[in-house]
XYZ file of C-alpha atoms in Angstrom:
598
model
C -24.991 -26.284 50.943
C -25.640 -23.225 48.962
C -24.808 -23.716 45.282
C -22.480 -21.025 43.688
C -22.191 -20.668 40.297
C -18.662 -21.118 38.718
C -18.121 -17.695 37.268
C -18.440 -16.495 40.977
C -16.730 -19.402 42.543
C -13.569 -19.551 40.818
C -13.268 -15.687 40.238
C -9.673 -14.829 40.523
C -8.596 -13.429 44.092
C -4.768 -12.547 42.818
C -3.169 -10.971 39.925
C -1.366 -14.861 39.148
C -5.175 -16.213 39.006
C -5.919 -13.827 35.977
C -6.340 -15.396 33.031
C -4.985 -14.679 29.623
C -4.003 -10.819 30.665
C -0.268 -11.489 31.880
C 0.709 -7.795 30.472
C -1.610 -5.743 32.278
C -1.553 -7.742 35.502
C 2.153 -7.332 35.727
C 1.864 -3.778 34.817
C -0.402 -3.160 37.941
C 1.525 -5.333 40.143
C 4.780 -3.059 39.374
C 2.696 -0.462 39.683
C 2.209 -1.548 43.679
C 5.473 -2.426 44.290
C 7.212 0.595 43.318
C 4.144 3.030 45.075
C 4.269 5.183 41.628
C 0.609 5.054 41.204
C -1.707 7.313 38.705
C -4.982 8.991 40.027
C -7.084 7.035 37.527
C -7.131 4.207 35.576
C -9.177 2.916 32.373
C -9.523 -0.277 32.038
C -11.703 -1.348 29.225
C -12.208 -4.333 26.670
C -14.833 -6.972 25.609
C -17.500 -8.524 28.378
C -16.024 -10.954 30.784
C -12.381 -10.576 30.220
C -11.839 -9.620 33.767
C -11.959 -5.857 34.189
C -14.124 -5.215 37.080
C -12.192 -8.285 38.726
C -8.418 -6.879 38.252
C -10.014 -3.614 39.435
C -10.752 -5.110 42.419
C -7.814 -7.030 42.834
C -5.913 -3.881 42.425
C -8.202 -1.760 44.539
C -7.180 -4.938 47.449
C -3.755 -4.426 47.234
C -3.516 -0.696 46.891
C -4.786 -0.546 50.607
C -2.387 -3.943 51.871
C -0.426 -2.772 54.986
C 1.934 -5.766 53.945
C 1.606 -6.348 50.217
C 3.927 -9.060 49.036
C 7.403 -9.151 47.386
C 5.689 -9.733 43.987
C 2.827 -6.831 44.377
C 0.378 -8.951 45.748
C -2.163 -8.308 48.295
C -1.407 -10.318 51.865
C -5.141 -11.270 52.819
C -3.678 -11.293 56.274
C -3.899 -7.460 57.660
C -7.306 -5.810 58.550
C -7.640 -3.959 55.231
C -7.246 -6.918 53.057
C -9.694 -8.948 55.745
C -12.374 -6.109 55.317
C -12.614 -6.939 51.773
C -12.957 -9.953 51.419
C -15.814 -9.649 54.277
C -16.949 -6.741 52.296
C -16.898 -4.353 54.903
C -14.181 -1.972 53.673
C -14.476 1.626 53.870
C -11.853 2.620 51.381
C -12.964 0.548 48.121
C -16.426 1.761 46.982
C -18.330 0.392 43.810
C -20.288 2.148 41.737
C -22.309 1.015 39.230
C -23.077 3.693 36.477
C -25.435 2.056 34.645
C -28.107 2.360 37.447
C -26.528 5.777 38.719
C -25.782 7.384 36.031
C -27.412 10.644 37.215
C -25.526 14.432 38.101
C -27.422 13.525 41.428
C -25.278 10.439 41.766
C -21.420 11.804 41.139
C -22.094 14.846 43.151
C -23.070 12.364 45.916
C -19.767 10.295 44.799
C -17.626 13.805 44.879
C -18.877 14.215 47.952
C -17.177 11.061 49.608
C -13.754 11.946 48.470
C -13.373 15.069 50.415
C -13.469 12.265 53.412
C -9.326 10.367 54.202
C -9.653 6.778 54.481
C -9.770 5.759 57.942
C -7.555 2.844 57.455
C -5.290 2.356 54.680
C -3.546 5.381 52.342
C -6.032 5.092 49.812
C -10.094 5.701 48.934
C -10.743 3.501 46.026
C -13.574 4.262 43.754
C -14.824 1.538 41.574
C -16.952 2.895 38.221
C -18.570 0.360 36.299
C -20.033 0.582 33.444
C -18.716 4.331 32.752
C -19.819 4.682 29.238
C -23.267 4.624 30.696
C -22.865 8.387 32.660
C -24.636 10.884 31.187
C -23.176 13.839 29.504
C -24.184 16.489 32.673
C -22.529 13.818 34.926
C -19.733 13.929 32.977
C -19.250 17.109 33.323
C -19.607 17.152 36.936
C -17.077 14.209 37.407
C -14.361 15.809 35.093
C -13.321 18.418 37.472
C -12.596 16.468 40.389
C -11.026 13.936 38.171
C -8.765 16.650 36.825
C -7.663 17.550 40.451
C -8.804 14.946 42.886
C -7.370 14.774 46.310
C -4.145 12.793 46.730
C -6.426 9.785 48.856
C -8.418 9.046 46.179
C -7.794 6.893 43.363
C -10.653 6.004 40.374
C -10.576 3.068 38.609
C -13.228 2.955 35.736
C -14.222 0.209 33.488
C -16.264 0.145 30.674
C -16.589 -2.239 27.686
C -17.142 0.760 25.315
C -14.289 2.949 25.216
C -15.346 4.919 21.925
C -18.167 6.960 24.602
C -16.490 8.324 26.908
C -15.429 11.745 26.627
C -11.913 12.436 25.312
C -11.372 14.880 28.007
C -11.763 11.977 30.573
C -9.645 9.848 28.632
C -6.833 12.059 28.488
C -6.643 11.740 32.544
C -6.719 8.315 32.919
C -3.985 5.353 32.374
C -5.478 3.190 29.680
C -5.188 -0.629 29.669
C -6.765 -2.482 27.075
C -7.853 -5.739 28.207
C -7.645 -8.525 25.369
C -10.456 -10.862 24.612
C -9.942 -14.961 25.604
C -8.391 -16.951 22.979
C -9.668 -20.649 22.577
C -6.397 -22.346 24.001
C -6.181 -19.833 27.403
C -10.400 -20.731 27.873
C -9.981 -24.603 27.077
C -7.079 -25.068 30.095
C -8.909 -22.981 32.428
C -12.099 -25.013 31.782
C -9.712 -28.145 32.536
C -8.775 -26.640 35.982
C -12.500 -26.479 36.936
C -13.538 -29.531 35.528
C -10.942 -31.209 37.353
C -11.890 -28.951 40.924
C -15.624 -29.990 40.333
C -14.373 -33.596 39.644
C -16.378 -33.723 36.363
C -15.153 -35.803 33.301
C -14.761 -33.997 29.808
C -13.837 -35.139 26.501
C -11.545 -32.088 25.106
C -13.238 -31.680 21.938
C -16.492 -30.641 24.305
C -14.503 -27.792 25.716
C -13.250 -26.426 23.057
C -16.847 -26.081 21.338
C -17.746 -24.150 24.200
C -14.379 -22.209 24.246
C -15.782 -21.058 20.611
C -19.432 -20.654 21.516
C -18.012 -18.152 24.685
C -16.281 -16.427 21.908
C -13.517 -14.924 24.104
C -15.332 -14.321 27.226
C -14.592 -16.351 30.081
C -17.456 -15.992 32.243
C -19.463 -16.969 29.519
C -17.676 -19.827 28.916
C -18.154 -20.622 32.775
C -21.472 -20.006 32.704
C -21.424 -22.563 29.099
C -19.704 -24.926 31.420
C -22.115 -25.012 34.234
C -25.305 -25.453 31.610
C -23.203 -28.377 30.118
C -22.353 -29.625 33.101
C -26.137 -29.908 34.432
C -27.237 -31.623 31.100
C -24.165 -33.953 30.524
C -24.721 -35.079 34.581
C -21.201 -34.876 35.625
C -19.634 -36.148 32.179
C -19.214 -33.659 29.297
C -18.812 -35.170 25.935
C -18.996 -33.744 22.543
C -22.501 -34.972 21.421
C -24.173 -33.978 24.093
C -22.962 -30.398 23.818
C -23.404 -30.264 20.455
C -27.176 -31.242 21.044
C -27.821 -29.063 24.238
C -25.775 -26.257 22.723
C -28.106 -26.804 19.344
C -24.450 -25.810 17.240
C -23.976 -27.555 13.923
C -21.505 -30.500 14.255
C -18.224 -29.237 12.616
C -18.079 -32.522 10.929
C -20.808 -31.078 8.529
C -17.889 -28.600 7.105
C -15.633 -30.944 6.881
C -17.965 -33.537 5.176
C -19.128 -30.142 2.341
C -15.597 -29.456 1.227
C -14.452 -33.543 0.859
C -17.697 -33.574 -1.293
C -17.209 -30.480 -3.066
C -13.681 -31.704 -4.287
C -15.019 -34.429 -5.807
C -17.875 -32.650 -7.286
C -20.768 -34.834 -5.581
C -23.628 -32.405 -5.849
C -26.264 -34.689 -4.962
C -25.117 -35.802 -1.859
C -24.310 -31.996 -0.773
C -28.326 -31.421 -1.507
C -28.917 -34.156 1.052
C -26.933 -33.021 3.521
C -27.950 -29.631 3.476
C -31.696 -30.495 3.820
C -30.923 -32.561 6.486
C -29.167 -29.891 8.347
C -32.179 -27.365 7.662
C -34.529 -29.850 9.160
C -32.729 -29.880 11.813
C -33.913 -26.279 12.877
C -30.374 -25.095 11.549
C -30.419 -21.323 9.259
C -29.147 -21.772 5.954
C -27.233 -17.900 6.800
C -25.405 -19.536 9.534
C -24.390 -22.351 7.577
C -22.751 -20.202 5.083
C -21.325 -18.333 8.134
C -19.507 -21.724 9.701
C -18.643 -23.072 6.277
C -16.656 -19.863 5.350
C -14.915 -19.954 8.828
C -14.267 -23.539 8.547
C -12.716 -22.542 4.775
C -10.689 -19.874 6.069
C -9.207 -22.097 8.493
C -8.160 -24.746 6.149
C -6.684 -22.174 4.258
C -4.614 -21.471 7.288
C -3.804 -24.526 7.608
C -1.836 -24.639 4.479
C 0.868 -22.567 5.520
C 2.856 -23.494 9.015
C 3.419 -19.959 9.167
C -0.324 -19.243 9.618
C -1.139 -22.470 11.418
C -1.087 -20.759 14.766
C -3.727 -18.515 13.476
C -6.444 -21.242 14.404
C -8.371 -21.102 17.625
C -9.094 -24.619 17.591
C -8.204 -27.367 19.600
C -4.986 -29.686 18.776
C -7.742 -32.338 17.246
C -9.310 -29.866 15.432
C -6.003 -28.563 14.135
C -4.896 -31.620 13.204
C -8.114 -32.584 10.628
C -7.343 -29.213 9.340
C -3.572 -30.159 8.507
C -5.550 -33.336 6.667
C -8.518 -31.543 4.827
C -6.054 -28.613 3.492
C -3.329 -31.273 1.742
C -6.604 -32.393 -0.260
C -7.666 -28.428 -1.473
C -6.322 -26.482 -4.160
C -5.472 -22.844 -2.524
C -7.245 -21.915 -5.765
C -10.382 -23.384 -4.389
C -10.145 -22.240 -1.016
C -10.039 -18.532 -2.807
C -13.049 -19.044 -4.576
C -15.029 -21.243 -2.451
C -14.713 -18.032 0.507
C -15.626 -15.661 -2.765
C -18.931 -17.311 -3.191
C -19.809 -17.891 0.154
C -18.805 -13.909 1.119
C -21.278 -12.826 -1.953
C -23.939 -15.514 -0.420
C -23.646 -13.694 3.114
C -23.960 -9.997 1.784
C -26.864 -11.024 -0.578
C -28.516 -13.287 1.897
C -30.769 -11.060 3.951
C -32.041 -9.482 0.691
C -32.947 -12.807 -0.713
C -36.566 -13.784 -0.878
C -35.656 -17.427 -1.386
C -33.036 -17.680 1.057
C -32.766 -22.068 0.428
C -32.468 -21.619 -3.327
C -29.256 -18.770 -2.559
C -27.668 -21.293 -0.714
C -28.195 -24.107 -2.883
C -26.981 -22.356 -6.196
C -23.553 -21.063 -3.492
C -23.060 -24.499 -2.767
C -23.389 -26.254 -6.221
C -21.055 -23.326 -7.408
C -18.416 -24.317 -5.101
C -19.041 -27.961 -5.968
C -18.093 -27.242 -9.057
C -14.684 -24.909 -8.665
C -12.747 -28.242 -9.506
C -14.723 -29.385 -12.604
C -13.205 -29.628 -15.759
C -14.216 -28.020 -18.414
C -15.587 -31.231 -20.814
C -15.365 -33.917 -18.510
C -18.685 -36.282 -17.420
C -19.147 -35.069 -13.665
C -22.162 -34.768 -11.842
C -23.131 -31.648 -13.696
C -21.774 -29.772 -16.691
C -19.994 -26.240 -16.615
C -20.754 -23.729 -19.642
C -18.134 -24.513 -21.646
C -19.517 -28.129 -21.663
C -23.106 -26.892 -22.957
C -21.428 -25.032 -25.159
C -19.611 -27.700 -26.419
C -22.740 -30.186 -26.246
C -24.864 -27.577 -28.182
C -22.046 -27.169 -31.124
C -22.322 -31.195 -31.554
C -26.246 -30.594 -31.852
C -25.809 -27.851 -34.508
C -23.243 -29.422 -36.683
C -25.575 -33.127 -36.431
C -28.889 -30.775 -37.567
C -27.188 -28.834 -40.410
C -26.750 -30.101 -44.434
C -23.313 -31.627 -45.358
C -23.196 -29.021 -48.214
C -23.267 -26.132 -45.855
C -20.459 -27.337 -43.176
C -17.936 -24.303 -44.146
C -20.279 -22.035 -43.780
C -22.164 -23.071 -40.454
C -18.734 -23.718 -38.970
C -17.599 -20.209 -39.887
C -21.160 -18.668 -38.211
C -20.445 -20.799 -34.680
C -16.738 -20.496 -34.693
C -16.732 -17.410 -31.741
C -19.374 -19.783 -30.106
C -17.541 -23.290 -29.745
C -13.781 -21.931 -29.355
C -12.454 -19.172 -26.691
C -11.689 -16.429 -27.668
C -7.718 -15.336 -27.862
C -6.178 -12.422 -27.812
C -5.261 -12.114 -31.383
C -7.442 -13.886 -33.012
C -9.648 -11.675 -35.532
C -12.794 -12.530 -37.909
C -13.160 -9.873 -40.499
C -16.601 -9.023 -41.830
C -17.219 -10.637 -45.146
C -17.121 -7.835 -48.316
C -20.595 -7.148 -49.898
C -22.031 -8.448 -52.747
C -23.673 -6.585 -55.206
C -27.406 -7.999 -55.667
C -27.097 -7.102 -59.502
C -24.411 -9.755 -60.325
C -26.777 -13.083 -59.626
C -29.217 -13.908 -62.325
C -32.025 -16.376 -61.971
C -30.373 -19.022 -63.547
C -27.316 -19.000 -61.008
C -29.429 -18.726 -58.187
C -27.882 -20.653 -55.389
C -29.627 -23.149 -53.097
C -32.330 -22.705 -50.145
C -29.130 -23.923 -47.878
C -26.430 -21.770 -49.353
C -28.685 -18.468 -49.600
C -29.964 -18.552 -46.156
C -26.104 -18.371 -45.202
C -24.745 -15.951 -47.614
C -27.740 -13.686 -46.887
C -26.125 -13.447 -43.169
C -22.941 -11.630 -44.397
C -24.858 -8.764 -46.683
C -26.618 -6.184 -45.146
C -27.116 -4.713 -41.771
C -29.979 -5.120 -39.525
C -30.470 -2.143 -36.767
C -30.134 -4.539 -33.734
C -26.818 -5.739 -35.116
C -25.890 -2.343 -35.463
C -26.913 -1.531 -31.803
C -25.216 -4.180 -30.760
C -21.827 -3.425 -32.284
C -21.881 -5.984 -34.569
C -21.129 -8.503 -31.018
C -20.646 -11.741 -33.188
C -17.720 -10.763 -34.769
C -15.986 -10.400 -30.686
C -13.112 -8.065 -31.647
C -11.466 -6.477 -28.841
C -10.847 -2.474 -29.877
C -7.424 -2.864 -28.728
C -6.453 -5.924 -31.195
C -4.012 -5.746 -33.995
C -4.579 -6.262 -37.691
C -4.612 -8.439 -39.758
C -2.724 -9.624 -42.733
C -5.929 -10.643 -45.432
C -5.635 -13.733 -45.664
C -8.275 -16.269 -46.166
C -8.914 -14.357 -49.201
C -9.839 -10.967 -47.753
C -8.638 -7.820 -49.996
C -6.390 -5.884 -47.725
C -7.382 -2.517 -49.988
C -10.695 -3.216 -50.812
C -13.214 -0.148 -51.823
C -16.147 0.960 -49.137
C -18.910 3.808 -48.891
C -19.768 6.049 -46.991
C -22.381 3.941 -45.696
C -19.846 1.496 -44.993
C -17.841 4.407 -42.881
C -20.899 4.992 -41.018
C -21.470 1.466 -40.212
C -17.765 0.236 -39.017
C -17.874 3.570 -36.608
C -20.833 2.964 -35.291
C -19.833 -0.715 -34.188
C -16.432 0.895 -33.084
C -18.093 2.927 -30.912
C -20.481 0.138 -29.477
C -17.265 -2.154 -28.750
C -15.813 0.209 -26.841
C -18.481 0.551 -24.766
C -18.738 -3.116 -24.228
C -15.128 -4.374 -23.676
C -13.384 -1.617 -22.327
C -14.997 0.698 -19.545
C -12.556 3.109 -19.020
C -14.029 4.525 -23.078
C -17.722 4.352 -22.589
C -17.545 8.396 -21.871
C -15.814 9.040 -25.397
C -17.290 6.147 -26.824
C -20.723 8.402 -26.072
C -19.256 11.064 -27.604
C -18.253 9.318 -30.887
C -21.651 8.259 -31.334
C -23.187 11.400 -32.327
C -19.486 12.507 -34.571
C -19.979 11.969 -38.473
C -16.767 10.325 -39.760
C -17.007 11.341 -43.389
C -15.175 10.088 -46.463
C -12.873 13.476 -47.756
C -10.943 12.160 -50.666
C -10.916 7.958 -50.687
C -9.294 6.192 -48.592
C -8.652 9.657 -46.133
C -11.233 10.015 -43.647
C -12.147 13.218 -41.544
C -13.978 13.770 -38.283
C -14.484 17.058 -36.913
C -14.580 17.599 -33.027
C -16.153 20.605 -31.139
C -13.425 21.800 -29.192
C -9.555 21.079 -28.072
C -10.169 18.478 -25.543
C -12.426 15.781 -27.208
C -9.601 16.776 -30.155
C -6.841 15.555 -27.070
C -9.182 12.715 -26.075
C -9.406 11.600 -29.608
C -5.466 11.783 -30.430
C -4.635 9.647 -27.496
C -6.888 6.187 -29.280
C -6.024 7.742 -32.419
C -3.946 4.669 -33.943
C -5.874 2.472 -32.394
C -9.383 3.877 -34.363
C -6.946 3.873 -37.474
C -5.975 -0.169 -37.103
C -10.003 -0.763 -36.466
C -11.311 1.028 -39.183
C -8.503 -0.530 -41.436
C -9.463 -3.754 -40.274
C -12.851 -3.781 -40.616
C -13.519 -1.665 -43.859
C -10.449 -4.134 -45.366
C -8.337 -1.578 -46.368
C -4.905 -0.848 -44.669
C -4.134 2.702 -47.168
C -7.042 4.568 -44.978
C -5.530 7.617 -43.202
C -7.360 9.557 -40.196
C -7.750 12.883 -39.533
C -9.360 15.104 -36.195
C -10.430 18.593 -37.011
C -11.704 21.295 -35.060
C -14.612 23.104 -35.613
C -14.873 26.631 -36.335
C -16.558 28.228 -32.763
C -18.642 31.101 -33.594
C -18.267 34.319 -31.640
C -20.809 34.115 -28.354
C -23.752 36.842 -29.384
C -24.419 38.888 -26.391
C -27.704 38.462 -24.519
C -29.493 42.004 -24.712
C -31.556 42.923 -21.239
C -35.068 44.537 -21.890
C -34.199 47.577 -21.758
C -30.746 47.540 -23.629
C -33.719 45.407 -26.186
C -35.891 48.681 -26.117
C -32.839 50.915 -26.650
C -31.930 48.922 -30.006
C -35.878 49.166 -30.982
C -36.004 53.129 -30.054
C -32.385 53.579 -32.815
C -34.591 51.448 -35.124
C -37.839 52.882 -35.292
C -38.234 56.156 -34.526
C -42.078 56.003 -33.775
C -41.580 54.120 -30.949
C -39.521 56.602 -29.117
C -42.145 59.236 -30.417
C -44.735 57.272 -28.949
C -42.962 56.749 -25.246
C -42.540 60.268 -25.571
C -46.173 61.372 -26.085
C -47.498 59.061 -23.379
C -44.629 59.544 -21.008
C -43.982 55.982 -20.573
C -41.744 54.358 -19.123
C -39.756 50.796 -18.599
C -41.049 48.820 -15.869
């Protein structure tokens, strides 16, 4: 007996075989019963949804002399009999791909000047429409526009964006919807059960997903699992002839990752890459698998998963056990690892470093885990310093680390220490090696701590003042040199913390704040809209100078310079006509030569 494949052997025959398009297959089959039928019709959606079969199906019943109560075709009279022997003369096919010429339609256009010799209808059948060229187009639009009241088109195409809008603007549209996992798994049951082949559920539904909402490939799935599994489809077996990673995998990554087990992560994921499996699609399936505990979380979005009802279940298990924190930032890092993964010249190492960074979402900050976070070397490298430095200079090394080993908050301030005059130390006094090495860090300036805005102090330009303690003066005399100084690491602050001010932070750079009449300090601006820029940070340049020079009396002041008038740039010869009022010998000497301006 001839052997037919099950994508051809249990195609649908009716409208109530259709699977998973309900809407449009009750559209059509009112359509038929009422006789108000359009001239053409679009039908168009992913591969293997059913298109080209409802267009046949329709096509059938169209031209039945005794369609049924419901809209269905009888399979009884001589139309519905020539079909199915495929010997009609009213329901051509066409495929465009292959005859996608002007040649081809006008041949086509042709045939519908010819009634149907039995039946009211001449069905044409366009597959593949997308594929016509632009010329046959063309020559299909006007009969389209005006064909004769026999014929009805029905066109299909799984690329609706090509086709011309002038053809879509004559046809009925119907959008056919792509399989979902549940719709593909029962109708994989039905055959299973016609073929009398034994399944295990969880099979099916991995080849639900790998059909990815397409049942004839699904069917076609089915049939290669079928011919390996030898009559009994269980989920091993697909997962090995299928070569797809066992979903277990996922589920195994994110139990480890909550607990923070690195190591045994690393050994799983080289024993899936040995396996012949890409590190890209891991990331791929571990994000989907993520998402979909996510979704589990929320009974609202539980129906969201295209799973099966085992699947769904371990799901409902693994998400009680995540933080919705971690789901957020595990998907983060694995949506960075996709979009930098084809890039990547050491694609293992990307995925590694993704993974251990989701391992270690749930680590605290100081607590012995299988590897340490950066607030734990911090921390580890603070105990280090303090152990290596002299008992007699603890204050002072614990002032120097403080923005190291504690987080910075929001008001917290460190004011630069007040300068010492060099003249006021005599040999005698001179402190120790210990103590001199760290007083020497708070006088003076070095250029790289000036370029980089004096960065160990960490004072946000937004953050208030202070109130001089720790015995700070709060009015304490500065320089202009000081000035200079506390703008310039103003101005390289702002650059660094806050964005939005790098463009007038540029600006300030190359302004000269300069000390008018003590404490009252002047800047002068070019025109009326750095002046406008200026005025709207004004207070807060006030509160940082005030704070960092250690004097709250210092007032502020913008100025605009004085804008010369613009000279007027003289052509040549309105240049030779200033020269000839001038000097006189000039004009004497154009004269005697009869010269002129070229």
């Amino acid at each position: 007996m001839e052997y037919i494949v099950s994508a051809r052997k249990y195609r649908p025959t009716t409208f109530d075989t259709v699977v998973g398009q309900a809407a449009l297959t009750t559209t059509l089959k009112n359509a038929v019963k009422s006789g108000k039928l359009a001239h053409a019709y679009l039908f168009c959606g992913p591969r293997g949804v059913g298109k080209t079969t409802c267009a046949r199906i329709f096509a059938k019943a169209i031209n039945c002399q005794n369609p049924t109560a419901e809209g269905e075709a009888c399979n009884e009279c001589e139309s519905c009999q020539s079909f199915n022997e495929q010997r009609s003369l009213n329901i051509f096919e066409l495929d465009a791909a292959s005859n996608n010429s002007v040649e081809h339609i006008k041949t086509l256009m042709e045939q519908t000047r010819i009634p149907p010799q039995l039946g009211r209808y001449k069905v044409f059948i366009i597959d593949e429409v997308h594929m016509l060229s632009t010329a046959a187009f063309n020559a299909f639009l006007k009969t389209l526009e005006e064909p004769p009241a026999h014929v009805i088109f029905i066109l299909a195409t799984t690329e609706k964006h090509k086709i011309l809008p002038t053809i879509l603007s004559r046809c009925q549209i119907y959008d056919f919807e792509r399989m979902t996992v549940r719709n593909t798994i029962d109708h994989l049951k039905s055959v299973a059960e016609k073929e009398g082949i034994q399944y295990e559920e969880p099979a099916l539904a991995v080849i639900a997903e790998k059909a990815d909402g397409g049942m004839r490939d699904a069917l076609s799935i089915f049939d290669q699992a079928a011919s390996f599994c030898q009559g009994n489809i269980t989920y091993d077996k697909v997962i090995e002839d299928l070569n797809v990673l066992d979903t277990d995998n996922y589920f195994r990554i994110i139990d480890l990752s909550i607990i923070n087990n690195v190591s045994d992560i690393m050994v799983l994921l080289n024993s899936i890459i040995n396996k012949g499996f890409d590190g890209g699609l891991l990331i791929q399936g571990l994000a989907k698998h993520v998402r979909n505990v996510l979704m589990a979380k929320d009974p609202q979005t539980l129906s969201l998963l295209e799973v099966s009802d085992q699947q769904r279940e371990r799901y409902q298990e693994q998400a009680k056990k995540c933080e919705t924190r971690f789901l957020y930032q595990a998907l983060k890092l694995m949506n960075q690892c996709d979009i930098n993964y084809r890039q990547s010249s050491n694609k293992r190492l990307l995925v590694e470093l993704t993974l251990i960074e989701i391992a270690q979402i749930t680590q605290p900050d100081d607590g012995a885990s299988a590897g340490r976070s950066p607030k734990r070397l911090k921390s580890l490298f603070k105990n280090l310093i303090q152990q290596s430095q002299p008992k007699s200079a603890a204050p002072q090394v614990a002032a120097a680390e403080a923005p190291v080993s504690q987080p910075k908050q929001k008001n917290q301030i460190t004011q630069s220490a007040p300068k010492i005059p060099t003249n006021q130390q005599s040999p005698a006094n001179a402190p120790t090696p210990a103590a001199k090495s760290t007083s020497l860090k708070n006088i003076g300036f070095s250029w790289t701590k000036l370029r980089q805005g004096d960065k160990s102090s960490k004072v946000n330009f937004s953050d208030n003042l202070g109130d001089g303690k720790d015995g700070q003066p709060i009015d304490q005399k500065f320089s202009q040199e000081d000035l200079e100084l506390q703008w310039m690491s103003m101005c390289n602050r702002m650059s660094d913390n806050q964005p939005q001010l790098i463009g007038i932070a540029t600006r300030m750079k190359n302004m000269n704040p300069q000390l008018a009449e003590f404490p009252h300090v002047e800047i002068t601006v070019e025109n009326e809209l750095i002046k406008q820029d200026m005025e709207a940070i004004q207070k807060s340049i006030l509160k940082t100078l005030q704070l960092h020079l250690n004097n709250q009396q210092i007032t502020f002041t913008i100025l605009v310079s004085d804008q010369k008038e613009p000279t007027k740039i003289l052509s040549r010869r309105e240049q030779f006509e200033e020269m000839r009022k001038t000097n006189p010998a000039i004009a004497k000497l154009q004269q005697v030569l009869d010269l002129e301006l070229a």
